[in-house]
Short mmCIF file of C-alpha atoms in Angstrom, two decimals:
data_model
loop_
_atom_site.label_atom_id
_atom_site.label_comp_id
_atom_site.label_asym_id
_atom_site.label_seq_id
_atom_site.Cartn_x
_atom_site.Cartn_y
_atom_site.Cartn_z
CA MET A 29 -82.83 114.22 137.82
CA MET A 30 -78.56 114.57 137.20
CA THR A 31 -78.44 112.49 134.58
CA ASP A 32 -75.52 110.06 136.91
CA ASP A 33 -78.62 109.13 138.26
CA LEU A 34 -80.56 108.01 136.22
CA GLU A 35 -77.82 106.60 134.42
CA LEU A 36 -77.56 104.81 138.58
CA LEU A 37 -80.94 104.50 138.63
CA LYS A 38 -81.60 102.30 135.67
CA GLY A 39 -78.31 99.95 137.00
CA LEU A 40 -79.82 99.72 140.34
CA ARG A 41 -83.42 98.24 138.78
CA ASN A 42 -81.49 96.18 137.47
CA SER A 43 -79.69 94.85 140.41
CA ASP A 44 -76.00 96.63 140.11
CA GLU A 45 -74.39 95.84 142.83
CA ILE A 46 -71.13 98.92 141.70
CA ALA A 47 -74.47 101.15 140.48
CA PHE A 48 -75.71 101.12 144.65
CA LYS A 49 -72.48 101.13 146.06
CA ILE A 50 -72.35 104.99 143.67
CA LEU A 51 -75.94 106.44 145.15
CA TYR A 52 -74.58 104.79 148.96
CA LYS A 53 -71.12 107.01 148.65
CA LYS A 54 -73.13 109.40 147.14
CA TYR A 55 -76.14 110.19 149.22
CA PHE A 56 -74.40 108.67 153.06
CA SER A 57 -72.31 111.45 154.16
CA ARG A 58 -75.96 113.82 153.58
CA LEU A 59 -78.36 111.58 155.25
CA TYR A 60 -76.35 110.79 158.13
CA TYR A 61 -76.19 114.04 158.74
CA PHE A 62 -79.48 115.83 158.07
CA THR A 63 -81.17 112.59 160.09
CA LEU A 64 -77.78 113.66 163.22
CA GLU A 65 -79.70 116.86 163.58
CA PHE A 66 -83.21 114.95 164.15
CA VAL A 67 -81.79 111.98 166.04
CA PRO A 68 -79.13 113.31 168.09
CA LEU A 69 -77.42 109.71 168.65
CA LYS A 70 -74.25 108.88 165.82
CA ASP A 71 -74.77 105.65 165.88
CA LEU A 72 -78.72 105.53 166.26
CA ALA A 73 -78.65 108.32 162.47
CA GLU A 74 -76.28 105.89 161.12
CA ASN A 75 -78.08 102.89 161.99
CA ILE A 76 -81.46 104.44 160.23
CA VAL A 77 -79.28 105.63 157.19
CA GLN A 78 -78.14 101.60 156.51
CA ASP A 79 -81.87 101.07 157.54
CA THR A 80 -82.76 103.22 154.02
CA PHE A 81 -79.47 101.94 151.35
CA PHE A 82 -81.49 98.64 152.35
CA THR A 83 -85.00 99.68 151.59
CA LEU A 84 -83.71 101.60 148.46
CA TRP A 85 -82.27 97.81 147.36
CA SER A 86 -84.81 95.96 148.67
CA LYS A 87 -87.04 98.20 146.64
CA ARG A 88 -85.29 98.79 143.74
CA HIS A 89 -87.43 97.06 141.29
CA HIS A 90 -90.38 99.29 142.20
CA LEU A 91 -88.89 102.13 141.52
CA LYS A 92 -90.10 103.89 138.88
CA GLU A 93 -88.20 104.94 135.59
CA ASN A 94 -88.06 108.78 136.10
CA SER A 95 -87.65 108.25 140.44
CA GLN A 96 -86.17 111.19 141.72
CA LEU A 97 -83.67 109.19 144.07
CA GLY A 98 -82.91 112.19 146.42
CA ALA A 99 -86.51 112.67 147.01
CA TYR A 100 -86.41 108.85 147.61
CA LEU A 101 -84.18 108.85 149.99
CA PHE A 102 -84.58 111.91 152.47
CA THR A 103 -88.26 110.87 152.14
CA VAL A 104 -87.36 106.97 153.35
CA THR A 105 -85.12 108.61 155.88
CA LYS A 106 -87.23 111.21 157.63
CA ASN A 107 -89.93 108.79 157.73
CA ASN A 108 -86.57 106.25 160.03
CA CYS A 109 -85.89 109.25 161.27
CA LEU A 110 -90.43 109.73 162.53
CA TYR A 111 -90.55 106.18 163.47
CA LYS A 112 -87.38 105.80 165.90
CA LEU A 113 -88.56 109.50 166.93
CA ARG A 114 -91.88 107.62 167.71
CA SER A 115 -91.09 104.35 169.58
CA GLN A 116 -90.90 104.85 173.65
CA ARG A 117 -88.10 102.85 173.20
CA TYR A 118 -85.75 105.65 171.68
CA ARG A 119 -87.21 108.44 173.25
CA GLN A 120 -86.34 107.75 176.63
CA GLN A 121 -82.55 106.99 175.29
CA LEU A 122 -82.61 109.74 173.33
CA PHE A 123 -84.38 112.69 175.21
CA VAL A 124 -84.21 112.16 179.22
CA ASN A 125 -85.80 115.38 180.76
CA SER A 126 -88.22 117.75 180.20
CA ASN A 127 -86.21 120.35 178.17
CA ASP A 128 -85.16 117.34 175.72
CA LEU A 129 -88.57 116.26 175.15
CA GLN A 130 -89.64 119.99 173.73
CA GLU A 131 -86.72 119.10 171.37
CA LEU A 132 -87.96 115.56 170.62
CA GLU A 133 -91.84 118.00 170.15
CA LEU A 134 -89.85 119.45 167.74
CA ASN A 135 -87.63 117.91 165.46
CA LEU A 136 -90.84 116.06 165.02
CA ASP A 137 -93.21 118.96 164.10
CA VAL A 138 -90.30 119.75 161.32
CA LEU A 139 -90.12 116.40 160.11
CA ASN A 140 -93.58 115.97 159.30
CA SER A 141 -93.28 118.98 157.75
CA LEU A 142 -90.47 118.79 155.55
CA ASP A 143 -91.92 118.32 152.40
CA SER A 144 -89.57 116.07 150.38
CA SER A 145 -91.19 115.04 147.40
CA GLU A 146 -89.69 113.96 143.95
CA TYR A 147 -91.93 118.03 142.81
CA THR A 148 -89.71 119.44 145.56
CA PHE A 149 -86.90 117.87 144.69
CA SER A 150 -87.52 118.72 141.32
CA GLU A 151 -87.64 121.99 141.49
CA ILE A 152 -84.30 122.82 144.47
CA GLU A 153 -82.81 121.29 140.55
CA ARG A 154 -83.87 123.70 138.52
CA ILE A 155 -82.95 126.52 141.47
CA ILE A 156 -79.41 124.39 141.09
CA LYS A 157 -79.19 124.99 137.46
CA GLN A 158 -80.90 128.17 137.56
CA THR A 159 -77.94 129.68 139.62
CA LEU A 160 -74.84 128.43 139.07
CA GLU A 161 -75.47 129.27 135.80
CA GLU A 162 -76.20 132.75 136.78
CA LEU A 163 -72.37 132.39 138.48
CA PRO A 164 -69.35 133.92 137.50
CA PRO A 165 -67.88 131.59 134.81
CA GLN A 166 -64.40 130.99 136.86
CA CYS A 167 -67.04 130.98 140.58
CA ARG A 168 -69.14 127.93 138.23
CA ASN A 169 -66.28 126.42 137.95
CA VAL A 170 -64.39 126.30 141.29
CA PHE A 171 -68.51 124.95 142.44
CA THR A 172 -69.34 122.89 139.76
CA LEU A 173 -65.20 120.88 140.83
CA SER A 174 -66.17 120.85 144.40
CA ARG A 175 -70.04 119.85 144.79
CA PHE A 176 -70.19 118.33 141.07
CA LYS A 177 -67.33 116.16 141.07
CA GLY A 178 -66.20 115.76 144.81
CA MET A 179 -62.80 117.72 144.29
CA LYS A 180 -60.80 119.36 147.48
CA ASN A 181 -60.00 122.68 147.11
CA ARG A 182 -56.24 121.79 146.22
CA GLU A 183 -56.59 119.76 143.31
CA ILE A 184 -58.66 121.91 141.81
CA ALA A 185 -56.57 125.51 142.62
CA GLU A 186 -54.10 122.54 140.32
CA GLU A 187 -56.80 121.82 138.08
CA LEU A 188 -57.71 125.77 137.50
CA ASN A 189 -53.79 126.85 138.16
CA ILE A 190 -55.39 128.94 140.58
CA SER A 191 -54.43 129.19 144.64
CA GLU A 192 -56.35 127.27 147.12
CA LYS A 193 -57.31 130.37 149.07
CA VAL A 194 -58.92 131.80 145.04
CA VAL A 195 -61.00 128.71 145.54
CA GLU A 196 -62.23 128.85 148.60
CA LYS A 197 -63.31 132.86 148.13
CA HIS A 198 -65.41 131.44 144.85
CA MET A 199 -66.53 128.56 146.99
CA THR A 200 -67.65 131.65 149.69
CA LYS A 201 -69.49 133.53 147.57
CA GLY A 202 -70.83 130.19 145.17
CA LEU A 203 -72.67 128.89 147.82
CA LYS A 204 -74.22 132.83 149.28
CA HIS A 205 -75.72 132.80 145.90
CA PHE A 206 -77.05 129.33 146.33
CA ARG A 207 -78.22 130.14 149.92
CA ILE A 208 -80.32 133.31 148.83
CA ALA A 209 -81.60 131.29 146.00
CA LEU A 210 -82.51 128.13 147.87
CA LYS A 211 -83.79 129.59 151.23
CA ASP A 212 -87.54 127.81 150.83
CA TYR A 213 -85.21 124.84 150.81
CA LEU A 214 -82.65 125.18 153.71
CA PRO A 215 -83.15 122.40 155.19
CA PHE A 216 -83.03 119.29 152.46
CA VAL A 217 -80.03 121.92 150.20
CA LEU A 218 -78.08 122.29 153.12
CA TYR A 219 -77.39 118.11 152.71
CA LEU A 220 -77.47 117.90 149.67
CA LEU A 221 -74.18 120.64 148.85
CA ILE A 222 -72.78 118.68 151.20
CA LYS A 223 -69.33 115.98 149.72
#
């Protein structure tokens, strides 16, 4: 697990609201876009993610010291999505015609088959570290600043004294490497690398 997640987990377990807010900011958009893939109503997708964070806060004292926060949050979100998709009330709201019902069944199948275990997230993290090390130094710097430090292309260009076009080129190259290395985990990885 990334060091900052360990610190945030420690703070969360001690009811630190700032740690919770940082986690919320870090994971909300990832979980939201993940949810939106399966539950195509923006308000409902947002409510599902809000429920996930409510669950995180209410069960914070039960989290183990080495809990994988990403795995936990995606598992809770996945289960919340499954609950909504199985609910008759939401089925009528989301899926009106027979084509929609086929999409519903497909979404249920995909969600049921997704492995959001801690093992999967540990494996993803291992592959991310390995792939990052294999990138050329400048590409690694750009990718790290963008995806792990949350900097915008303009900020990266200024920091590294390169043009924004060069930043974009490095990001494209980095993302290509990650797509290949993480091809078996794409449903989650797409959302883990969102800023």
